[in-house]
């Protein structure tokens, strides 16, 4: 199924709205999800609505929440989202941090217990567009941990993503490093499972600890695991994401009893820095341009695969999908149509 992004946006908006969200909340969530599809991250696109509707049904996702400000010193704040839509509260948290960093040079926000915040790059993009440097460390607490630590064959983490954003210049878009600390995001295993496609090798172990490319090992008992990226390095980063966004921020942690009915909870530690407080704007921008040009000047090992910088693959995907539409696999489309039918949403209305 190939669908135009505007049609997908309308469908997502209606689903969230009928789920009880205000029009403003529905539009932020729907735009976030469709933007993730446009940027090539289907794992965090409209397919997530299936989990969101499940969590609305079981009460672990709460609509129209105003985050509780637990503390605020002007430069450091802690918010508790009480399982409100993560796309809304995480956006508000980063907007707070940008304004605070403008005044004080740096700001730190600890966001507790947000329902799924989605593609973390969204928040890095907002900060980078405002001329800020941003670092986001995220933990995930939701049911059985599916990501093994280095040398393990049992899950101890979820996909704990990290995002670092560097402002763009007149000639270059922002650098946006944004990835799960697992070899692949769990949503990508779901997309491959739904599409009946194999995963790349080196990403999964079956329950016996044997390497496999079969995504169904994550959906049949006894379950397999996803591996961390980069062996001990990714495993270490997953641990510090868990500790920074969980233990240190005070958000729900994967190490405490995680009943599946908890839904999908994210904690996030965001650090936003105004780079103008560290160096002069002109020299910084010139250095960023020079560094990007230097990296991209490396001769590609394979002529068909050019050297890119972080953020570029998403911009390439976006241009292609804006022009040609977004491909949604049949299983995901079927699940979305079942929700539309249940909510009595007509696609042409
Ligand atoms: P990924 O493996 O596709 O990596 C994406 C990052 O790598 C981007 O910064 C991208 O620009 C860069 N990149 C990719 N190919 C590149 C190339 N050839 N050259 C240079 N840079 C390149 O991403 P992922 O780990 O599958 O994560 C997907 C999304 O899932 C992310 O947006 C992440 O925030 C999100 N996520 C969210 C949660 C959550 O709980 N909210 C959990 C896990 C992941």
Short mmCIF file of C-alpha atoms and ligand atoms in Angstrom, two decimals:
data_model
loop_
_atom_site.label_atom_id
_atom_site.label_comp_id
_atom_site.label_asym_id
_atom_site.label_seq_id
_atom_site.Cartn_x
_atom_site.Cartn_y
_atom_site.Cartn_z
CA UNK A 1 0.00 0.00 0.00
CA UNK A 2 1.50 3.34 -1.07
CA UNK A 3 -0.26 6.31 0.44
CA UNK A 4 0.16 10.05 0.16
CA UNK A 5 1.45 11.61 3.39
CA UNK A 6 -1.48 14.05 3.63
CA UNK A 7 -4.02 11.20 3.53
CA UNK A 8 -2.03 9.34 6.16
CA UNK A 9 -1.92 12.47 8.29
CA UNK A 10 -5.69 12.82 8.10
CA UNK A 11 -6.21 9.19 9.12
CA UNK A 12 -3.74 9.40 12.02
CA UNK A 13 -5.27 12.68 13.19
CA UNK A 14 -8.78 11.19 13.23
CA UNK A 15 -7.67 8.07 15.10
CA UNK A 16 -5.95 10.07 17.86
CA UNK A 17 -8.83 12.54 18.02
CA UNK A 18 -11.50 9.83 18.30
CA UNK A 19 -9.29 8.27 21.00
CA UNK A 20 -10.17 11.31 23.14
CA UNK A 21 -7.39 13.82 22.38
CA UNK A 22 -8.05 17.50 21.79
CA UNK A 23 -7.61 18.65 18.15
CA UNK A 24 -4.27 20.27 19.13
CA UNK A 25 -2.97 17.07 20.75
CA UNK A 26 -4.19 14.92 17.85
CA UNK A 27 -2.45 17.12 15.34
CA UNK A 28 0.93 17.08 17.20
CA UNK A 29 0.83 13.28 17.57
CA UNK A 30 -0.31 12.65 13.98
CA UNK A 31 2.27 15.02 12.49
CA UNK A 32 5.02 13.41 14.56
CA UNK A 33 4.08 9.90 13.39
CA UNK A 34 3.73 10.78 9.70
CA UNK A 35 6.98 12.77 9.84
CA UNK A 36 8.69 9.60 11.17
CA UNK A 37 7.33 7.67 8.16
CA UNK A 38 8.45 10.45 5.81
CA UNK A 39 11.95 10.34 7.29
CA UNK A 40 12.19 6.60 6.67
CA UNK A 41 11.59 5.45 10.27
CA UNK A 42 8.44 3.38 9.77
CA UNK A 43 9.18 1.75 13.12
CA UNK A 44 8.07 5.04 14.73
CA UNK A 45 5.42 6.02 12.21
CA UNK A 46 1.66 5.50 12.04
CA UNK A 47 2.07 1.78 12.82
CA UNK A 48 2.58 2.86 16.46
CA UNK A 49 -1.11 3.82 16.58
CA UNK A 50 -1.93 0.13 17.08
CA UNK A 51 -0.01 0.19 20.39
CA UNK A 52 -1.42 3.60 21.31
CA UNK A 53 -5.02 2.40 20.87
CA UNK A 54 -4.17 -0.71 22.94
CA UNK A 55 -2.78 1.56 25.68
CA UNK A 56 -5.80 3.87 25.54
CA UNK A 57 -7.99 0.79 25.97
CA UNK A 58 -6.04 -0.49 28.98
CA UNK A 59 -5.66 2.96 30.55
CA UNK A 60 -1.84 3.18 30.34
CA UNK A 61 -1.95 6.12 27.90
CA UNK A 62 -3.73 9.22 29.21
CA UNK A 63 -5.06 11.85 26.82
CA UNK A 64 -4.81 15.65 27.24
CA UNK A 65 -2.33 15.61 30.13
CA UNK A 66 -0.60 18.73 31.42
CA UNK A 67 2.82 17.68 32.74
CA UNK A 68 3.38 18.17 36.46
CA UNK A 69 6.37 20.46 37.15
CA UNK A 70 8.12 18.53 39.93
CA UNK A 71 10.89 21.13 40.29
CA UNK A 72 12.26 24.12 38.38
CA UNK A 73 15.35 26.18 39.26
CA UNK A 74 15.30 28.10 35.98
CA UNK A 75 18.10 26.02 34.46
CA UNK A 76 17.12 22.57 35.69
CA UNK A 77 13.59 21.28 35.68
CA UNK A 78 11.92 17.94 36.27
CA UNK A 79 8.53 17.18 34.79
CA UNK A 80 6.28 14.18 35.26
CA UNK A 81 4.10 13.45 32.25
CA UNK A 82 1.90 10.91 34.07
CA UNK A 83 1.66 8.76 30.92
CA UNK A 84 0.44 11.60 28.70
CA UNK A 85 1.20 11.46 24.96
CA UNK A 86 5.01 11.67 24.79
CA UNK A 87 5.00 13.54 21.50
CA UNK A 88 3.26 16.45 23.22
CA UNK A 89 5.07 16.60 26.58
CA UNK A 90 8.58 15.93 25.18
CA UNK A 91 8.06 18.78 22.69
CA UNK A 92 6.98 21.09 25.53
CA UNK A 93 9.99 20.00 27.60
CA UNK A 94 12.48 20.77 24.83
CA UNK A 95 10.78 24.11 24.12
CA UNK A 96 11.20 24.95 27.82
CA UNK A 97 14.89 23.94 27.66
CA UNK A 98 15.53 26.09 24.55
CA UNK A 99 14.12 29.20 26.22
CA UNK A 100 16.01 28.48 29.46
CA UNK A 101 19.27 27.90 27.52
CA UNK A 102 18.77 31.20 25.68
CA UNK A 103 18.65 32.97 29.05
CA UNK A 104 21.28 30.99 30.99
CA UNK A 105 23.45 29.31 28.32
CA UNK A 106 22.48 25.78 29.32
CA UNK A 107 19.35 24.00 30.50
CA UNK A 108 18.60 20.50 31.70
CA UNK A 109 15.19 18.86 31.73
CA UNK A 110 14.33 15.52 33.24
CA UNK A 111 11.12 14.16 31.80
CA UNK A 112 9.52 11.33 33.77
CA UNK A 113 6.96 8.78 32.72
CA UNK A 114 5.95 10.05 29.30
CA UNK A 115 4.01 7.63 27.17
CA UNK A 116 6.09 6.80 24.03
CA UNK A 117 7.86 9.99 22.86
CA UNK A 118 8.36 8.53 19.37
CA UNK A 119 11.27 9.56 17.13
CA UNK A 120 13.69 11.31 19.50
CA UNK A 121 15.26 13.17 16.56
CA UNK A 122 12.13 15.33 16.46
CA UNK A 123 13.26 17.06 19.66
CA UNK A 124 16.87 17.41 18.52
CA UNK A 125 15.59 18.99 15.30
CA UNK A 126 13.51 21.54 17.21
CA UNK A 127 16.54 22.52 19.31
CA UNK A 128 18.97 22.62 16.36
CA UNK A 129 16.53 24.76 14.35
CA UNK A 130 16.55 27.19 17.27
CA UNK A 131 20.38 27.34 16.98
CA UNK A 132 21.00 25.10 20.01
CA UNK A 133 23.07 22.01 20.62
CA UNK A 134 20.97 19.25 22.21
CA UNK A 135 21.70 15.92 23.86
CA UNK A 136 18.87 13.55 24.69
CA UNK A 137 19.21 10.28 26.60
CA UNK A 138 16.10 8.12 26.75
CA UNK A 139 15.08 4.98 28.62
CA UNK A 140 12.19 2.70 27.82
CA UNK A 141 10.14 0.83 30.41
CA UNK A 142 7.43 -1.35 28.93
CA UNK A 143 6.93 -5.01 29.61
CA UNK A 144 9.58 -7.62 28.91
CA UNK A 145 13.01 -6.15 28.11
CA UNK A 146 13.91 -7.46 24.64
CA UNK A 147 17.51 -6.22 24.30
CA UNK A 148 20.36 -8.31 25.70
CA UNK A 149 23.46 -6.78 27.28
CA UNK A 150 26.81 -7.61 25.58
CA UNK A 151 27.52 -11.36 26.03
CA UNK A 152 23.97 -11.99 27.29
CA UNK A 153 21.16 -14.01 25.72
CA UNK A 154 18.46 -12.63 28.01
CA UNK A 155 16.89 -9.19 27.66
CA UNK A 156 17.85 -6.60 30.26
CA UNK A 157 17.14 -3.33 28.39
CA UNK A 158 14.74 -1.98 25.85
CA UNK A 159 16.02 0.07 22.92
CA UNK A 160 17.13 3.15 24.96
CA UNK A 161 17.74 5.73 22.19
CA UNK A 162 20.17 8.62 22.20
CA UNK A 163 20.06 11.79 20.11
CA UNK A 164 22.66 14.53 19.62
CA UNK A 165 21.83 17.53 17.46
CA UNK A 166 24.21 20.22 16.17
CA UNK A 167 22.83 23.39 14.52
CA UNK A 168 22.95 23.79 10.76
CA UNK A 169 24.68 26.59 8.85
CA UNK A 170 23.82 28.63 5.74
CA UNK A 171 24.98 25.71 3.60
CA UNK A 172 24.43 22.62 5.75
CA UNK A 173 21.36 21.25 7.50
CA UNK A 174 21.73 20.32 11.20
CA UNK A 175 23.65 17.18 12.12
CA UNK A 176 21.11 14.86 13.68
CA UNK A 177 22.46 11.72 15.28
CA UNK A 178 19.45 9.76 16.50
CA UNK A 179 19.40 6.02 17.07
CA UNK A 180 18.41 3.17 19.32
CA UNK A 181 21.26 1.59 21.29
CA UNK A 182 20.02 -1.80 20.10
CA UNK A 183 21.36 -3.02 16.75
CA UNK A 184 17.89 -2.18 15.37
CA UNK A 185 14.85 -0.47 16.87
CA UNK A 186 12.27 -3.04 18.09
CA UNK A 187 9.75 -1.38 15.78
CA UNK A 188 11.96 -2.36 12.83
CA UNK A 189 11.70 -6.00 13.93
CA UNK A 190 7.89 -5.51 14.05
CA UNK A 191 7.90 -3.97 10.54
CA UNK A 192 10.01 -6.88 9.17
CA UNK A 193 7.82 -9.44 10.99
CA UNK A 194 4.66 -7.85 9.56
CA UNK A 195 6.17 -7.72 6.09
CA UNK A 196 7.48 -11.32 6.30
CA UNK A 197 11.02 -10.09 5.60
CA UNK A 198 14.28 -11.24 7.24
CA UNK A 199 16.26 -8.91 9.52
CA UNK A 200 19.87 -8.01 8.82
CA UNK A 201 22.33 -10.47 10.32
CA UNK A 202 23.97 -9.65 13.65
CA UNK A 203 20.79 -8.11 15.10
CA UNK A 204 18.95 -11.04 16.72
CA UNK A 205 19.54 -14.17 18.80
CA UNK A 206 16.92 -16.88 19.17
CA UNK A 207 15.94 -18.08 22.68
CA UNK A 208 18.86 -20.52 22.68
CA UNK A 209 21.33 -17.70 22.01
CA UNK A 210 21.93 -18.64 18.35
CA UNK A 211 22.23 -15.81 15.76
CA UNK A 212 19.20 -15.57 13.47
CA UNK A 213 17.66 -13.23 10.89
CA UNK A 214 14.10 -14.43 11.59
CA UNK A 215 12.12 -11.55 13.20
CA UNK A 216 9.44 -13.95 14.47
CA UNK A 217 11.78 -15.03 17.32
CA UNK A 218 10.66 -11.81 19.05
CA UNK A 219 6.98 -12.78 18.73
CA UNK A 220 6.98 -16.46 19.71
CA UNK A 221 7.64 -18.03 23.12
CA UNK A 222 10.29 -18.63 24.33
CA UNK A 223 11.39 -15.27 22.95
CA UNK A 224 14.73 -14.34 21.45
CA UNK A 225 16.55 -11.04 21.95
CA UNK A 226 17.80 -8.06 19.96
CA UNK A 227 21.52 -7.37 20.40
CA UNK A 228 22.99 -3.99 21.35
CA UNK A 229 24.85 -2.19 18.53
CA UNK A 230 28.65 -2.15 18.64
CA UNK A 231 29.05 -4.96 21.17
CA UNK A 232 30.23 -3.64 24.59
CA UNK A 233 30.06 -0.01 23.39
CA UNK A 234 26.36 0.01 22.53
CA UNK A 235 25.62 -2.12 25.57
CA UNK A 236 27.40 0.44 27.77
CA UNK A 237 25.50 3.31 26.12
CA UNK A 238 22.21 1.44 26.67
CA UNK A 239 23.08 1.13 30.36
CA UNK A 240 23.91 4.82 30.79
CA UNK A 241 20.75 5.86 28.87
CA UNK A 242 18.79 3.68 31.29
CA UNK A 243 20.53 5.21 34.31
CA UNK A 244 20.44 8.84 33.10
CA UNK A 245 16.80 8.82 32.00
CA UNK A 246 15.56 6.30 34.59
CA UNK A 247 17.43 6.28 37.92
CA UNK A 248 18.77 9.85 37.69
CA UNK A 249 15.68 11.56 36.24
CA UNK A 250 13.44 9.46 38.49
CA UNK A 251 11.40 7.89 35.71
CA UNK A 252 10.11 4.32 35.59
CA UNK A 253 12.98 1.89 35.12
CA UNK A 254 13.25 -1.38 33.26
CA UNK A 255 14.90 -3.02 36.27
CA UNK A 256 11.87 -2.62 38.50
CA UNK A 257 8.93 -4.97 37.97
CA UNK A 258 7.65 -4.03 34.53
CA UNK A 259 4.14 -5.33 34.10
CA UNK A 260 3.15 -5.43 30.41
CA UNK A 261 0.08 -3.34 31.26
CA UNK A 262 2.39 -0.41 31.98
CA UNK A 263 2.17 0.53 28.30
CA UNK A 264 5.21 2.22 26.75
CA UNK A 265 6.89 4.65 29.13
CA UNK A 266 9.88 6.82 28.23
CA UNK A 267 12.07 8.87 30.54
CA UNK A 268 14.32 11.48 28.92
CA UNK A 269 17.24 13.57 30.13
CA UNK A 270 17.67 16.57 27.79
CA UNK A 271 20.64 18.92 27.90
CA UNK A 272 20.32 22.00 25.70
CA UNK A 273 23.34 24.28 25.22
CA UNK A 274 23.51 27.67 23.55
CA UNK A 275 26.73 27.29 21.51
CA UNK A 276 27.14 31.07 21.34
CA UNK A 277 28.28 30.83 24.99
CA UNK A 278 31.18 28.57 23.98
CA UNK A 279 32.60 30.16 20.82
CA UNK A 280 31.82 32.93 18.35
CA UNK A 281 28.98 32.10 16.00
CA UNK A 282 30.95 32.78 12.80
CA UNK A 283 33.91 30.58 13.74
CA UNK A 284 31.60 27.80 14.91
CA UNK A 285 29.56 27.81 11.70
CA UNK A 286 32.71 27.90 9.54
CA UNK A 287 34.17 24.94 11.47
CA UNK A 288 30.94 22.95 11.14
CA UNK A 289 30.90 23.53 7.37
CA UNK A 290 34.59 22.63 7.07
CA UNK A 291 34.16 19.43 9.10
CA UNK A 292 31.14 18.24 7.11
CA UNK A 293 32.95 18.93 3.83
CA UNK A 294 36.02 17.06 5.12
CA UNK A 295 34.03 13.99 6.16
CA UNK A 296 32.09 13.89 2.90
CA UNK A 297 35.27 14.29 0.85
CA UNK A 298 36.29 10.73 1.79
CA UNK A 299 36.33 8.48 -1.27
CA UNK A 300 33.41 6.00 -0.91
CA UNK A 301 34.40 2.35 -0.52
CA UNK A 302 31.49 1.52 -2.84
CA UNK A 303 30.75 4.09 -5.56
CA UNK A 304 27.01 3.46 -5.25
CA UNK A 305 27.03 4.28 -1.53
CA UNK A 306 28.15 7.88 -0.97
CA UNK A 307 29.53 9.04 2.38
CA UNK A 308 26.71 10.77 4.30
CA UNK A 309 26.50 12.60 7.61
CA UNK A 310 23.91 11.99 10.33
CA UNK A 311 20.55 13.47 9.39
CA UNK A 312 21.13 13.14 5.64
CA UNK A 313 19.50 9.71 5.10
CA UNK A 314 16.31 11.04 6.72
CA UNK A 315 16.28 14.12 4.44
CA UNK A 316 16.80 11.93 1.38
CA UNK A 317 13.96 9.61 2.48
CA UNK A 318 11.71 12.60 3.15
CA UNK A 319 12.20 14.10 -0.32
CA UNK A 320 11.52 10.71 -1.94
CA UNK A 321 8.44 9.92 0.16
CA UNK A 322 6.95 13.41 -0.19
CA UNK A 323 7.16 12.93 -3.96
CA UNK A 324 6.17 9.28 -4.27
CA UNK A 325 4.12 8.49 -1.16
CA UNK A 326 4.74 6.30 1.88
CA UNK A 327 4.74 2.53 1.66
CA UNK A 328 2.80 0.87 4.48
CA UNK A 329 3.06 -2.93 4.78
CA UNK A 330 -0.17 -4.94 4.46
CA UNK A 331 -0.26 -6.12 8.08
CA UNK A 332 0.13 -2.57 9.45
CA UNK A 333 -2.44 -1.24 6.98
CA UNK A 334 -4.89 -4.01 7.98
CA UNK A 335 -4.44 -3.11 11.68
CA UNK A 336 -5.03 0.58 10.95
CA UNK A 337 -8.15 -0.22 8.92
CA UNK A 338 -9.48 -2.35 11.80
CA UNK A 339 -9.06 0.65 14.13
CA UNK A 340 -10.69 2.97 11.58
CA UNK A 341 -13.64 0.60 11.32
CA UNK A 342 -13.99 0.30 15.09
CA UNK A 343 -13.83 4.11 15.48
CA UNK A 344 -16.19 4.50 12.47
CA UNK A 345 -13.68 6.61 10.58
CA UNK A 346 -14.32 6.78 6.84
CA UNK A 347 -11.15 7.28 4.85
CA UNK A 348 -12.80 9.63 2.34
CA UNK A 349 -14.52 11.78 4.97
P1 LIG B 1 19.06 3.96 12.47
O1 LIG B 1 19.79 2.71 12.77
O2 LIG B 1 18.38 4.11 11.16
O3 LIG B 1 20.12 5.16 12.66
C1 LIG B 1 19.68 6.45 12.42
C2 LIG B 1 20.83 7.41 12.64
O4 LIG B 1 21.97 7.05 11.87
C3 LIG B 1 20.42 8.79 12.13
O5 LIG B 1 21.12 9.77 12.87
C4 LIG B 1 20.89 8.72 10.68
O6 LIG B 1 21.03 10.01 10.11
C5 LIG B 1 22.20 8.01 10.83
N1 LIG B 1 22.57 7.28 9.61
C6 LIG B 1 21.90 6.25 9.05
N2 LIG B 1 22.54 5.84 7.93
C7 LIG B 1 23.64 6.62 7.81
C8 LIG B 1 24.69 6.69 6.85
N3 LIG B 1 24.76 5.87 5.79
N4 LIG B 1 25.65 7.61 7.03
C9 LIG B 1 25.61 8.47 8.08
N5 LIG B 1 24.64 8.45 9.01
C10 LIG B 1 23.66 7.54 8.87
O7 LIG B 1 17.99 4.30 13.61
P2 LIG B 1 17.30 3.32 14.67
O8 LIG B 1 18.29 2.90 15.69
O9 LIG B 1 16.57 2.26 13.93
O10 LIG B 1 16.25 4.30 15.36
C11 LIG B 1 15.11 4.72 14.60
C12 LIG B 1 14.32 5.71 15.37
O11 LIG B 1 13.72 5.08 16.48
C13 LIG B 1 15.08 6.89 15.95
O12 LIG B 1 14.42 8.08 15.53
C14 LIG B 1 14.95 6.75 17.47
O13 LIG B 1 14.83 7.96 18.17
C15 LIG B 1 13.66 5.98 17.56
N6 LIG B 1 13.55 5.22 18.80
C16 LIG B 1 12.66 5.65 19.75
C17 LIG B 1 12.49 4.91 20.92
C18 LIG B 1 11.51 5.34 21.99
O14 LIG B 1 11.31 4.60 22.94
N7 LIG B 1 10.88 6.48 21.88
C19 LIG B 1 13.23 3.75 21.13
C20 LIG B 1 14.14 3.36 20.14
C21 LIG B 1 14.29 4.08 18.98
#
